Short mmCIF file of N, CA and C in Angstrom, two decimals:
data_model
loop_
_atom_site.label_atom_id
_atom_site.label_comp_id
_atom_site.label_asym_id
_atom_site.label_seq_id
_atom_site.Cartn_x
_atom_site.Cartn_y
_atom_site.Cartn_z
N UNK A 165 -121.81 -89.52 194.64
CA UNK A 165 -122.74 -88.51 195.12
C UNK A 165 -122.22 -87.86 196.40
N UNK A 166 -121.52 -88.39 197.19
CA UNK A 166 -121.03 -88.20 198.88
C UNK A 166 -120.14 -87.16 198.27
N UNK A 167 -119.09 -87.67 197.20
CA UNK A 167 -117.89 -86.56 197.11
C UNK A 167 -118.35 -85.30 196.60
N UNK A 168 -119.53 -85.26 195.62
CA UNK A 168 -120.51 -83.96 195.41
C UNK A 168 -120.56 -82.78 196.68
N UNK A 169 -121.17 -83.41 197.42
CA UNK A 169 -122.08 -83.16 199.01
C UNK A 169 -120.24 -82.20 199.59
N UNK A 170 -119.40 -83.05 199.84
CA UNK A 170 -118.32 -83.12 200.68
C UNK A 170 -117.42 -81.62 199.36
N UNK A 171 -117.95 -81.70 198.70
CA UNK A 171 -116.98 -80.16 197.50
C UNK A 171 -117.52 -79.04 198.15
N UNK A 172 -116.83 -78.19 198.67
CA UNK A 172 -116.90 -77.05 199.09
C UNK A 172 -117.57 -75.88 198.20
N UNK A 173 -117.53 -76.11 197.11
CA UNK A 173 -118.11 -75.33 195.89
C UNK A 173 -119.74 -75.71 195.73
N UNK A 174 -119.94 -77.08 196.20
CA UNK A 174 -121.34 -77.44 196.21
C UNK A 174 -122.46 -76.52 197.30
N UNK A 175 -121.62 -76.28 198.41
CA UNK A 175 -121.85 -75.82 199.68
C UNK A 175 -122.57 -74.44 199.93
N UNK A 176 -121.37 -73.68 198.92
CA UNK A 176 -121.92 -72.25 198.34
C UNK A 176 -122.91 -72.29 197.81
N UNK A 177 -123.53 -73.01 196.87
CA UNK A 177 -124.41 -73.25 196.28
C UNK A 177 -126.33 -73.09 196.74
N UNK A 178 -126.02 -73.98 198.92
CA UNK A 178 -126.87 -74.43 199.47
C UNK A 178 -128.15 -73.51 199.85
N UNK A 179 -127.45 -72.37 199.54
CA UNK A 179 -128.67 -71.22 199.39
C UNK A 179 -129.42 -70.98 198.90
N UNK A 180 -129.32 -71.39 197.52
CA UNK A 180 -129.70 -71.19 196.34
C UNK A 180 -131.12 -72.66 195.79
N UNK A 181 -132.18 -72.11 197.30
CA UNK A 181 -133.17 -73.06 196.86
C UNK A 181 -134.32 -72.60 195.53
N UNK A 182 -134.51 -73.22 194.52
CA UNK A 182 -135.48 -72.69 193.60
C UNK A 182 -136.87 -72.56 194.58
N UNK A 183 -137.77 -73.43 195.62
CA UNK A 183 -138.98 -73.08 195.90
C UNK A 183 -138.53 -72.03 197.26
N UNK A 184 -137.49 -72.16 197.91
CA UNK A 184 -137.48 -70.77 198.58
C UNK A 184 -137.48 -69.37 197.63
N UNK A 185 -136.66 -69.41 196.92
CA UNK A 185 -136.56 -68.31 195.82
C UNK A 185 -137.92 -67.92 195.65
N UNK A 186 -138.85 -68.52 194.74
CA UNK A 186 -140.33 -68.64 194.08
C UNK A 186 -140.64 -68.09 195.02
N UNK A 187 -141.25 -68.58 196.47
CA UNK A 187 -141.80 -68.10 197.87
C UNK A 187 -141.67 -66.98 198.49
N UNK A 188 -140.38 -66.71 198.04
CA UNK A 188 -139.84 -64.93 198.97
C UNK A 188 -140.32 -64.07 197.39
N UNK A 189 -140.45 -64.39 196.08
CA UNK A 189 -140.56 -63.87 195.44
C UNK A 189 -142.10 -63.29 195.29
N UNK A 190 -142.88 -64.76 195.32
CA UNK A 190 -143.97 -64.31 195.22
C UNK A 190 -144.38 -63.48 196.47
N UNK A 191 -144.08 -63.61 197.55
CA UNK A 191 -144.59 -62.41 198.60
C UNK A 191 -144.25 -61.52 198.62
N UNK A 192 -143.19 -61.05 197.58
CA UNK A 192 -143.29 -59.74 197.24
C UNK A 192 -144.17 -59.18 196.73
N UNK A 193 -144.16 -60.05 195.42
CA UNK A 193 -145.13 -59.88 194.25
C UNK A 193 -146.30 -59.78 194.66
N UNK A 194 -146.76 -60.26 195.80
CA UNK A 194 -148.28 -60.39 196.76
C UNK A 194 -148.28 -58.90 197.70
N UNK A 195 -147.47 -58.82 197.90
CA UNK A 195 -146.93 -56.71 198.60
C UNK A 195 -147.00 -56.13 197.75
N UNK A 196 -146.51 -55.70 196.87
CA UNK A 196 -146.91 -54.66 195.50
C UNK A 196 -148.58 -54.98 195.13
N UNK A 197 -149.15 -55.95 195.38
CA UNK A 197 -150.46 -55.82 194.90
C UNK A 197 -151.27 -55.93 195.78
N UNK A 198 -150.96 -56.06 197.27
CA UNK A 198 -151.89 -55.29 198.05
C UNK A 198 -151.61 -53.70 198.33
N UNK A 199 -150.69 -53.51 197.96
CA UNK A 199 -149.68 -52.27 198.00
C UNK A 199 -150.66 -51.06 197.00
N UNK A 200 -150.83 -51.93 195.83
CA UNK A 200 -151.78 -51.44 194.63
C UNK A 200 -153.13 -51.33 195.13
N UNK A 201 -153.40 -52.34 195.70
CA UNK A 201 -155.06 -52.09 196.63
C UNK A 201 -155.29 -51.22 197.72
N UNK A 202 -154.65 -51.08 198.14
CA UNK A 202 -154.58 -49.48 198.99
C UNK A 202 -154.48 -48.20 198.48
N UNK A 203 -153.20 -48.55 198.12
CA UNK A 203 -153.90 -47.24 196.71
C UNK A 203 -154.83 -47.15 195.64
N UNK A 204 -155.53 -48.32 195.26
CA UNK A 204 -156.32 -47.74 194.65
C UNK A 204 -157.80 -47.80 195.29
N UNK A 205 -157.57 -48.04 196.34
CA UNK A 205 -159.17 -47.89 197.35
C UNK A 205 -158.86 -46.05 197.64
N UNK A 206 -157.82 -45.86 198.08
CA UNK A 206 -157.67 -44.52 198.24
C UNK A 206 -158.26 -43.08 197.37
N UNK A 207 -157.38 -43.56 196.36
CA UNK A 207 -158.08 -43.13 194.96
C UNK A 207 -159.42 -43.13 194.98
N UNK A 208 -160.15 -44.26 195.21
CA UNK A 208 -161.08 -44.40 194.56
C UNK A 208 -162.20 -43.71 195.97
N UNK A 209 -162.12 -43.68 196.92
CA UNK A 209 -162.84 -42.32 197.86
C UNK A 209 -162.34 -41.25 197.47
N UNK A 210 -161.29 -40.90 197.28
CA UNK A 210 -160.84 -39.38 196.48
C UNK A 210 -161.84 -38.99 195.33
N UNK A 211 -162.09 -40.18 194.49
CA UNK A 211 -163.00 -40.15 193.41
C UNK A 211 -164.72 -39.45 194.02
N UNK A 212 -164.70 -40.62 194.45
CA UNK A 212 -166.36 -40.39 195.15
C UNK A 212 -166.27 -39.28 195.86
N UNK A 213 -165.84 -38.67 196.21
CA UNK A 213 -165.63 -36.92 196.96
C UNK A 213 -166.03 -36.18 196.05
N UNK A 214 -164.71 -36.22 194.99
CA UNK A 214 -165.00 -35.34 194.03
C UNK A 214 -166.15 -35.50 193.18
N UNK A 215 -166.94 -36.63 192.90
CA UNK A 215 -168.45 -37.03 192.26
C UNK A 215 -169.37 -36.47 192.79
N UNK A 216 -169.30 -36.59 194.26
CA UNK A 216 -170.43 -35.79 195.63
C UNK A 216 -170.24 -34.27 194.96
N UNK A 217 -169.05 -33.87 194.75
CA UNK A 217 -168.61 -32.13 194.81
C UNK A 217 -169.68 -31.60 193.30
N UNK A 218 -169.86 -32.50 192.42
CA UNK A 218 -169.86 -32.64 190.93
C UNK A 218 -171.23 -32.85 190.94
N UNK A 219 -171.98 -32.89 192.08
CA UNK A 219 -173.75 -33.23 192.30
C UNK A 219 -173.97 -31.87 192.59
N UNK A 220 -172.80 -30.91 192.96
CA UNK A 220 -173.78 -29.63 193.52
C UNK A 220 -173.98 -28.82 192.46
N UNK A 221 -175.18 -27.85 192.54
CA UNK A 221 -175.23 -27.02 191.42
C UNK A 221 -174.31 -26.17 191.23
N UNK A 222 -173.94 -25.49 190.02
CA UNK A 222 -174.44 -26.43 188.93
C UNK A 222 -174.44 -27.45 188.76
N UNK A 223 -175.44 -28.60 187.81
CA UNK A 223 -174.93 -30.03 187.50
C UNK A 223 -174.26 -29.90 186.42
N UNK A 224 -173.23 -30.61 186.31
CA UNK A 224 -172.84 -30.88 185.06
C UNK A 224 -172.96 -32.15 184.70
N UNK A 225 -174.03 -33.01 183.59
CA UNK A 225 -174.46 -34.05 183.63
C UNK A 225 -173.54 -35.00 182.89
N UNK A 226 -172.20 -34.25 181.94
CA UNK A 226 -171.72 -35.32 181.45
C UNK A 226 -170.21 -35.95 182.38
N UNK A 227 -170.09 -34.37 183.56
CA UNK A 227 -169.29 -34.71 184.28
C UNK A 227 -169.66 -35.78 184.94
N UNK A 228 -170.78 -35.75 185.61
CA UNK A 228 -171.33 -37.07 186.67
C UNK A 228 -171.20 -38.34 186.02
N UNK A 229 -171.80 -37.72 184.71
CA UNK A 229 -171.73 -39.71 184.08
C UNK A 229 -170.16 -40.10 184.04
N UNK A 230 -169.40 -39.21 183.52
CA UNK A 230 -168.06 -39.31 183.40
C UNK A 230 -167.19 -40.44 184.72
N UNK A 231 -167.55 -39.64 185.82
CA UNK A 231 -167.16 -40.08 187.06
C UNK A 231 -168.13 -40.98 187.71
N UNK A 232 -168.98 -41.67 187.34
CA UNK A 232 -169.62 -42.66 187.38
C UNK A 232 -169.06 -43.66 187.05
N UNK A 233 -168.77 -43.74 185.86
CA UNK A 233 -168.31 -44.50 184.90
C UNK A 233 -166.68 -44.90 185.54
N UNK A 234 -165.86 -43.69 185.43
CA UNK A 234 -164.37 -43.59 185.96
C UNK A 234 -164.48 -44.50 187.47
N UNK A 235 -165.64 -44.62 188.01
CA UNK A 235 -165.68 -44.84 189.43
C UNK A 235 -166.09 -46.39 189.50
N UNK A 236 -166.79 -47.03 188.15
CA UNK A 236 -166.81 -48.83 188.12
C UNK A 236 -165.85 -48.88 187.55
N UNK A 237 -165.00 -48.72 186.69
CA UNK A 237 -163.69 -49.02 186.06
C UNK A 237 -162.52 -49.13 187.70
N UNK A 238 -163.10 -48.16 188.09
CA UNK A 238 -161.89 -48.78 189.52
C UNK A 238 -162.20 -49.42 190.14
N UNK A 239 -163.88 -49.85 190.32
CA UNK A 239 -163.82 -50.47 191.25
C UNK A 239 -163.89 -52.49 190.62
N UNK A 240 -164.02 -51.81 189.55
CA UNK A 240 -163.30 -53.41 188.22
C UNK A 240 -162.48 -53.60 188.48
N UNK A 241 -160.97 -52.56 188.30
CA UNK A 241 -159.28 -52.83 188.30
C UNK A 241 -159.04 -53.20 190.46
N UNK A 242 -160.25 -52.99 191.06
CA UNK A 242 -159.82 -53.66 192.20
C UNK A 242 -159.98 -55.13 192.75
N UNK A 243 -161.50 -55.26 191.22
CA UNK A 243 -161.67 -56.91 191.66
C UNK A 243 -160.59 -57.76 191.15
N UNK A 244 -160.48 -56.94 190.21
CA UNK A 244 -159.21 -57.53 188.82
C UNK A 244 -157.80 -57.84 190.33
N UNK A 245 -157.51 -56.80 191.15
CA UNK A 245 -156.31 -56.88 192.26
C UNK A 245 -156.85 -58.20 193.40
N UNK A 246 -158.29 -57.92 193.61
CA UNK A 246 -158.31 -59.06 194.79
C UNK A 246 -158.39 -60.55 194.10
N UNK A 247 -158.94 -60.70 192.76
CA UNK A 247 -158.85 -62.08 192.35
C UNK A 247 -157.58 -62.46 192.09
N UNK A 248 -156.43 -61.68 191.78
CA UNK A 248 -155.08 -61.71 191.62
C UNK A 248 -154.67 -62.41 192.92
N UNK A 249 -154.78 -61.61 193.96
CA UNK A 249 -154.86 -62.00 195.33
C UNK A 249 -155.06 -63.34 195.54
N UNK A 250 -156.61 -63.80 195.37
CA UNK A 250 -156.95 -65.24 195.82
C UNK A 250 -156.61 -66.16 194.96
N UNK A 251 -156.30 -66.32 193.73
CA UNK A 251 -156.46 -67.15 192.92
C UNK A 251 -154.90 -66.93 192.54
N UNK A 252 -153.82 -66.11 192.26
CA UNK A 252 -152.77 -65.99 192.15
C UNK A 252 -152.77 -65.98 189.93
N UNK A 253 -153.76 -65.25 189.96
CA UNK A 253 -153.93 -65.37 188.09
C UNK A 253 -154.67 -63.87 187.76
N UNK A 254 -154.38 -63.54 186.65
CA UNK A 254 -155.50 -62.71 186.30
C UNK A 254 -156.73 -62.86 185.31
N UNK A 255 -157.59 -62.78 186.04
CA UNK A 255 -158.95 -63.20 185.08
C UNK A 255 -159.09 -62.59 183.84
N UNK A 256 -159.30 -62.73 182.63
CA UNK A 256 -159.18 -62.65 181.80
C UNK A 256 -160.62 -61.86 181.80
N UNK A 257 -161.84 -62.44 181.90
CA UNK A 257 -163.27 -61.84 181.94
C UNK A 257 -162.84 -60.68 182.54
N UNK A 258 -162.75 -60.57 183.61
CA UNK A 258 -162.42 -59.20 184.41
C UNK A 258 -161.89 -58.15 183.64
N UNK A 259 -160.59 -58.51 183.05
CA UNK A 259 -160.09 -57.78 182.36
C UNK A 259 -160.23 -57.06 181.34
N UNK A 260 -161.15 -58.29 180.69
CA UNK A 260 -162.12 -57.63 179.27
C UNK A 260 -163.36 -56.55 179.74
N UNK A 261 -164.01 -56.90 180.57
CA UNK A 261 -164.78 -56.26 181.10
C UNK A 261 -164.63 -54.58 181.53
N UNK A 262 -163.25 -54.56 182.09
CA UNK A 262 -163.13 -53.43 182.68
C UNK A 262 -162.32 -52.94 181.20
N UNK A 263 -162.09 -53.34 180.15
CA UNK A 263 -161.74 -52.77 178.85
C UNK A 263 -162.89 -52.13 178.10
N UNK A 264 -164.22 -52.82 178.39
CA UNK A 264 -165.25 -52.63 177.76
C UNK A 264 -166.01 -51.35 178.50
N UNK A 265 -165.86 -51.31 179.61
CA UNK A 265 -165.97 -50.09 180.28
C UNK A 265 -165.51 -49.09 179.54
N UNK A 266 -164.09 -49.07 179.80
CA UNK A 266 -163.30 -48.06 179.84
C UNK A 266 -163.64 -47.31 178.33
N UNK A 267 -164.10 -48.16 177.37
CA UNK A 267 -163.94 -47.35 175.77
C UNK A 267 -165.43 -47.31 176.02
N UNK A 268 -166.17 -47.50 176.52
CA UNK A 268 -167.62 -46.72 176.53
C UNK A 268 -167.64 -45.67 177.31
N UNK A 269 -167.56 -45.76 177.97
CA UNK A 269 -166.88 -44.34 179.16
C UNK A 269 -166.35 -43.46 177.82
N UNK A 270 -165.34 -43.91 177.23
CA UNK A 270 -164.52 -42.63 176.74
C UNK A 270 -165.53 -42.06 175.45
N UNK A 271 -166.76 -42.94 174.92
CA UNK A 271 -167.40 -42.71 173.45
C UNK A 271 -168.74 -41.74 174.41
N UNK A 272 -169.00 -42.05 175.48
CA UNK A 272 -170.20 -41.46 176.42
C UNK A 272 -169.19 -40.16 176.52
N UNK A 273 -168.33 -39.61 177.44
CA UNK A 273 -167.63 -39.01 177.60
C UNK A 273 -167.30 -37.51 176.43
N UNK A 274 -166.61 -37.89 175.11
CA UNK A 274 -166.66 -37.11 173.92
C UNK A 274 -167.90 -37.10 173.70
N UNK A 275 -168.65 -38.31 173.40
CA UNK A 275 -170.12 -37.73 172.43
C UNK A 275 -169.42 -38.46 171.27
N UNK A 276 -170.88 -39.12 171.11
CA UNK A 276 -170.90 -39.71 169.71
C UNK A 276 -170.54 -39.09 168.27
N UNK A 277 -171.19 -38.22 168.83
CA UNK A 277 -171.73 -37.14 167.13
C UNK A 277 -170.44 -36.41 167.03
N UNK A 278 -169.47 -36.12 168.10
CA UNK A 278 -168.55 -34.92 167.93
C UNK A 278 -167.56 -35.78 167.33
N UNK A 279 -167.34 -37.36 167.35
CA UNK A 279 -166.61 -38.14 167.31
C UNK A 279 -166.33 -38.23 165.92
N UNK A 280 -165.21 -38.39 165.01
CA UNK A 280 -165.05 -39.14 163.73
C UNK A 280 -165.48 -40.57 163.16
N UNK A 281 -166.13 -40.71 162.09
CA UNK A 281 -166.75 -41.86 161.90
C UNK A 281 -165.04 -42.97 162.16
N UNK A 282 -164.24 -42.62 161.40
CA UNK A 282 -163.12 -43.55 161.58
C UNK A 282 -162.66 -44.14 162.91
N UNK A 283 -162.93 -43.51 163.84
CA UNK A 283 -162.77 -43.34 165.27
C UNK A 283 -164.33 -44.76 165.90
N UNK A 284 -165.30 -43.81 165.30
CA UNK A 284 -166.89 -44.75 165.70
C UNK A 284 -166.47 -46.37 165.20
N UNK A 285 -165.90 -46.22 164.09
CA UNK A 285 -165.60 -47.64 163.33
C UNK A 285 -164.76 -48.77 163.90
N UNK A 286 -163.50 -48.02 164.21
CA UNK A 286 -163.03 -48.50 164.80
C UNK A 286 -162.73 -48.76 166.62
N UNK A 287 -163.41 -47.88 167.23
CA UNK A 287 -164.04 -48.56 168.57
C UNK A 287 -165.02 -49.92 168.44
N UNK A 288 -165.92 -50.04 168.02
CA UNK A 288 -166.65 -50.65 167.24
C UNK A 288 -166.31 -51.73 166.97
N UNK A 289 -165.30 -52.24 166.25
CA UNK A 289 -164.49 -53.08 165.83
C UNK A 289 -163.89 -53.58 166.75
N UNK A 290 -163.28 -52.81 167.67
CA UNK A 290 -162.62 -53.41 168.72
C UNK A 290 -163.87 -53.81 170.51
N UNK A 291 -164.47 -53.68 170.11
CA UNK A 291 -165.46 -53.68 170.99
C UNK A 291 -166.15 -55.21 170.36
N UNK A 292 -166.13 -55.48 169.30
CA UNK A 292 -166.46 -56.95 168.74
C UNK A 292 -165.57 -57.77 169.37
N UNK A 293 -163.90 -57.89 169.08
CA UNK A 293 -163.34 -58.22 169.45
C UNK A 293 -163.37 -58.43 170.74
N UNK A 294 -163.57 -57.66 171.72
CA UNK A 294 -163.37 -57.92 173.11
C UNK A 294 -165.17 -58.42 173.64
N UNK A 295 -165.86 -58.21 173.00
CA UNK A 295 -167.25 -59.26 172.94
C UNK A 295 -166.83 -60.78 172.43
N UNK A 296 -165.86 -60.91 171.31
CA UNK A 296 -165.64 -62.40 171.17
C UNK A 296 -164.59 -62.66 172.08
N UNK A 297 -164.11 -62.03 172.79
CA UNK A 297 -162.63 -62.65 173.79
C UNK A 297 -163.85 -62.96 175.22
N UNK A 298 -164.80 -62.25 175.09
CA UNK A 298 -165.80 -62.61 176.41
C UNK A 298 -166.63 -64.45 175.59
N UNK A 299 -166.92 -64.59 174.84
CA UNK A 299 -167.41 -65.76 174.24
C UNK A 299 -166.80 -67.03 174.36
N UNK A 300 -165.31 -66.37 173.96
CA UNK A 300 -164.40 -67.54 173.82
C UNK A 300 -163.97 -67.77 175.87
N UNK A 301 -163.69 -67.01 176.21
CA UNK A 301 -163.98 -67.35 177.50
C UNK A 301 -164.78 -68.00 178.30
N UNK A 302 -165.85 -67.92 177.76
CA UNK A 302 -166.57 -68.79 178.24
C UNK A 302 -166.74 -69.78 178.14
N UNK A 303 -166.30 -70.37 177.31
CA UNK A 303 -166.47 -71.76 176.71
C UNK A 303 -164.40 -72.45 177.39
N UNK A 304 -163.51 -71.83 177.92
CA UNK A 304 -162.45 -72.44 177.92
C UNK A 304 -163.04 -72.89 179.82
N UNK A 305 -162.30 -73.84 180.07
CA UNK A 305 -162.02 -73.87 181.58
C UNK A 305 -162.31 -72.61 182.43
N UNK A 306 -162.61 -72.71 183.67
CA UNK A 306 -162.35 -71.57 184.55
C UNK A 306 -160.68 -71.77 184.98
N UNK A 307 -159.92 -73.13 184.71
CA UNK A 307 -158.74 -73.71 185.70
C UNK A 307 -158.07 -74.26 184.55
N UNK A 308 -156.89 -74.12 184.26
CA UNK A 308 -156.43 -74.96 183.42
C UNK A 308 -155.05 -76.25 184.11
N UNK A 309 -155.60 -76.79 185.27
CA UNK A 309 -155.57 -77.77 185.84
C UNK A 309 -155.53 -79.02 185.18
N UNK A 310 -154.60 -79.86 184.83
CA UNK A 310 -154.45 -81.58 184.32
C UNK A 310 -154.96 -81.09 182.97
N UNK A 311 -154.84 -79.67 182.18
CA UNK A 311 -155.28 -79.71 181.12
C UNK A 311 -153.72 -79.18 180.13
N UNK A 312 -153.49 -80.41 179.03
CA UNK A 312 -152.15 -80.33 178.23
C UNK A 312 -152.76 -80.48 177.08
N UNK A 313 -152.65 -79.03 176.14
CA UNK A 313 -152.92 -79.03 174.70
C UNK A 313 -152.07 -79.94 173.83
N UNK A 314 -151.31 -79.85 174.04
CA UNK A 314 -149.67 -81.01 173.05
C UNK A 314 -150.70 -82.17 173.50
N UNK A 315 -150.53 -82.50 174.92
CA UNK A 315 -151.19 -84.27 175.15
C UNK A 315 -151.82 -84.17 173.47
N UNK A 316 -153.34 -83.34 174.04
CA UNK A 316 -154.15 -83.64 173.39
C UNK A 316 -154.40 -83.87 171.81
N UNK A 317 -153.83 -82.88 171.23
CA UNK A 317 -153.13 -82.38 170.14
C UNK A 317 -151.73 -84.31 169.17
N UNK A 318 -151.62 -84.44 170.51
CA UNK A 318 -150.44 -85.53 170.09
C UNK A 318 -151.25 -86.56 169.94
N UNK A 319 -152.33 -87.00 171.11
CA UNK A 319 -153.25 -88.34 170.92
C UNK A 319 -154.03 -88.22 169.75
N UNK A 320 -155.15 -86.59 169.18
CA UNK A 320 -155.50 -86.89 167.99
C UNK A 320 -154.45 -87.56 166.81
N UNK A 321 -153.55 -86.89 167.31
CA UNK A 321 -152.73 -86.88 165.77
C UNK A 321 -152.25 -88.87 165.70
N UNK A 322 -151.99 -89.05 166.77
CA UNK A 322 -151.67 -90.86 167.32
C UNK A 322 -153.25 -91.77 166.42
N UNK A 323 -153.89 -90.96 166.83
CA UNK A 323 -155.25 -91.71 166.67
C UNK A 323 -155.18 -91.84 164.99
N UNK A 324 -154.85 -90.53 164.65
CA UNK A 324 -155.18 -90.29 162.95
C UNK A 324 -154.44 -91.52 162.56
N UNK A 325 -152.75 -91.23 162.22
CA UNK A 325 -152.37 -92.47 162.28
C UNK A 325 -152.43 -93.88 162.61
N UNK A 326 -152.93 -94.00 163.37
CA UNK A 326 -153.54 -95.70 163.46
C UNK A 326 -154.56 -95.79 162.19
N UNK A 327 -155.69 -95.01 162.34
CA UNK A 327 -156.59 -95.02 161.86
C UNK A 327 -155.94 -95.27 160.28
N UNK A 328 -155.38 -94.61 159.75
CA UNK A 328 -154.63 -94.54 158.26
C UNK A 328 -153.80 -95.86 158.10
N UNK A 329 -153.17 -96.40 159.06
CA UNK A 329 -152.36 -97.56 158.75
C UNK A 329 -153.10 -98.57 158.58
N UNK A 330 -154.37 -98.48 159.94
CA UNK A 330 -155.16 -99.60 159.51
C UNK A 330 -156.06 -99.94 158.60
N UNK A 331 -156.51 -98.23 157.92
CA UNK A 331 -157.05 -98.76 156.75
C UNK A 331 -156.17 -99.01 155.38
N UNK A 332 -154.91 -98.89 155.40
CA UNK A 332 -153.89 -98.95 154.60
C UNK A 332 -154.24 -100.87 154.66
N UNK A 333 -154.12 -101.25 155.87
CA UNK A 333 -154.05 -103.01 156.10
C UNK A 333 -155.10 -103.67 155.30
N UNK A 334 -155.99 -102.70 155.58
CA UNK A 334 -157.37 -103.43 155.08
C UNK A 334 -157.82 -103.36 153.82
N UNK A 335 -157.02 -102.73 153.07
CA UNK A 335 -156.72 -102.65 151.48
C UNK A 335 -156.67 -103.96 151.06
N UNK A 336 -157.25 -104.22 150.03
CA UNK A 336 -157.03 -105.53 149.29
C UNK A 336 -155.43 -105.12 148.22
N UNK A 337 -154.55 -105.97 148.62
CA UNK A 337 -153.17 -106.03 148.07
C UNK A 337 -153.63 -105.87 146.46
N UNK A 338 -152.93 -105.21 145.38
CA UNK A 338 -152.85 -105.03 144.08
C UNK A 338 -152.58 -106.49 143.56
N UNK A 339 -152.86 -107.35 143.03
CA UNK A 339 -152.21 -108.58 142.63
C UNK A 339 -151.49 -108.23 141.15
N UNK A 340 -150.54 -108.58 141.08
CA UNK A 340 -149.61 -108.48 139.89
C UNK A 340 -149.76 -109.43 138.78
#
């Protein structure tokens, strides 16, 4: 091990820590997404300006809802940035959520009626879907902490087997 240490080629190497790496990496990765939260707080008073501008007469009522709507979807994709922030994950609820927005917004937005049924159908469809990705969420962990699917997955399968051998034992032998 000493003559390792003492190789000059090892030496070069000494830079090259994996949790320094990870550490300078992730604080980048933590700068681009407060980086993203500034801009999109920015945006999102740019928004509310132009919503205020969109109250004067004339009204235009589907504009307002429009930018109503446009205006919780950002302020979703910012909780979606600060839980990123604290928790270092992205919430999955959040995410669905501000999906579920966003395609009602766009069916409020066109209008139902102007819309193609194939179009109605399939929003629709996908709007189930992201109602069962909110279900199934709920029911998993908030943390997936000390939690190993294989473990678990391996002990049923351990268990089955015992279970089968031992009732294999407890067979009365065929007598010949």
């Amino acid at each position: 091990m000493q003559n390792f240490l003492d190789n000059p080629s090892a030496k070069s190497y000494a830079w090259l820590n994996r949790t320094k790496i990870v550490r300078i990496l992730e604080t980048i990765q933590d700068l681009i997404v407060i980086s993203l939260c500034i801009g999109l707080f920015c945006f999102m008073v740019l928004e509310l300006r132009e919503m205020f501008f969109s109250l004067l007469p004339p009204i235009k009522f589907q504009a307002v809802t429009a930018d109503i709507l446009f205006l919780l979807i950002l302020v979703e994709l910012f909780r979606l940035l600060i839980i990123y922030l604290q928790e270092q994950r992205v919430s999955i609820g959040v995410a669905v959520e501000v999906s579920i927005v966003s395609v009602l917004r766009e069916v409020i937005v066109r209008g139902a009626l102007e819309t193609p049924w194939v179009q109605i159908l399939a929003t629709g469809s996908f709007l189930i879907v992201l109602a069962g990705l909110l279900l199934v969420r709920a029911w998993i962990p908030p943390t997936f902490e000390g939690i190993d699917p294989e473990r678990i997955v391996t002990k049923r399968y351990q268990k089955a087997v015992k279970k089968s051998i031992i009732s294999d034992q407890q067979r009365p032998q065929d007598l010949d």
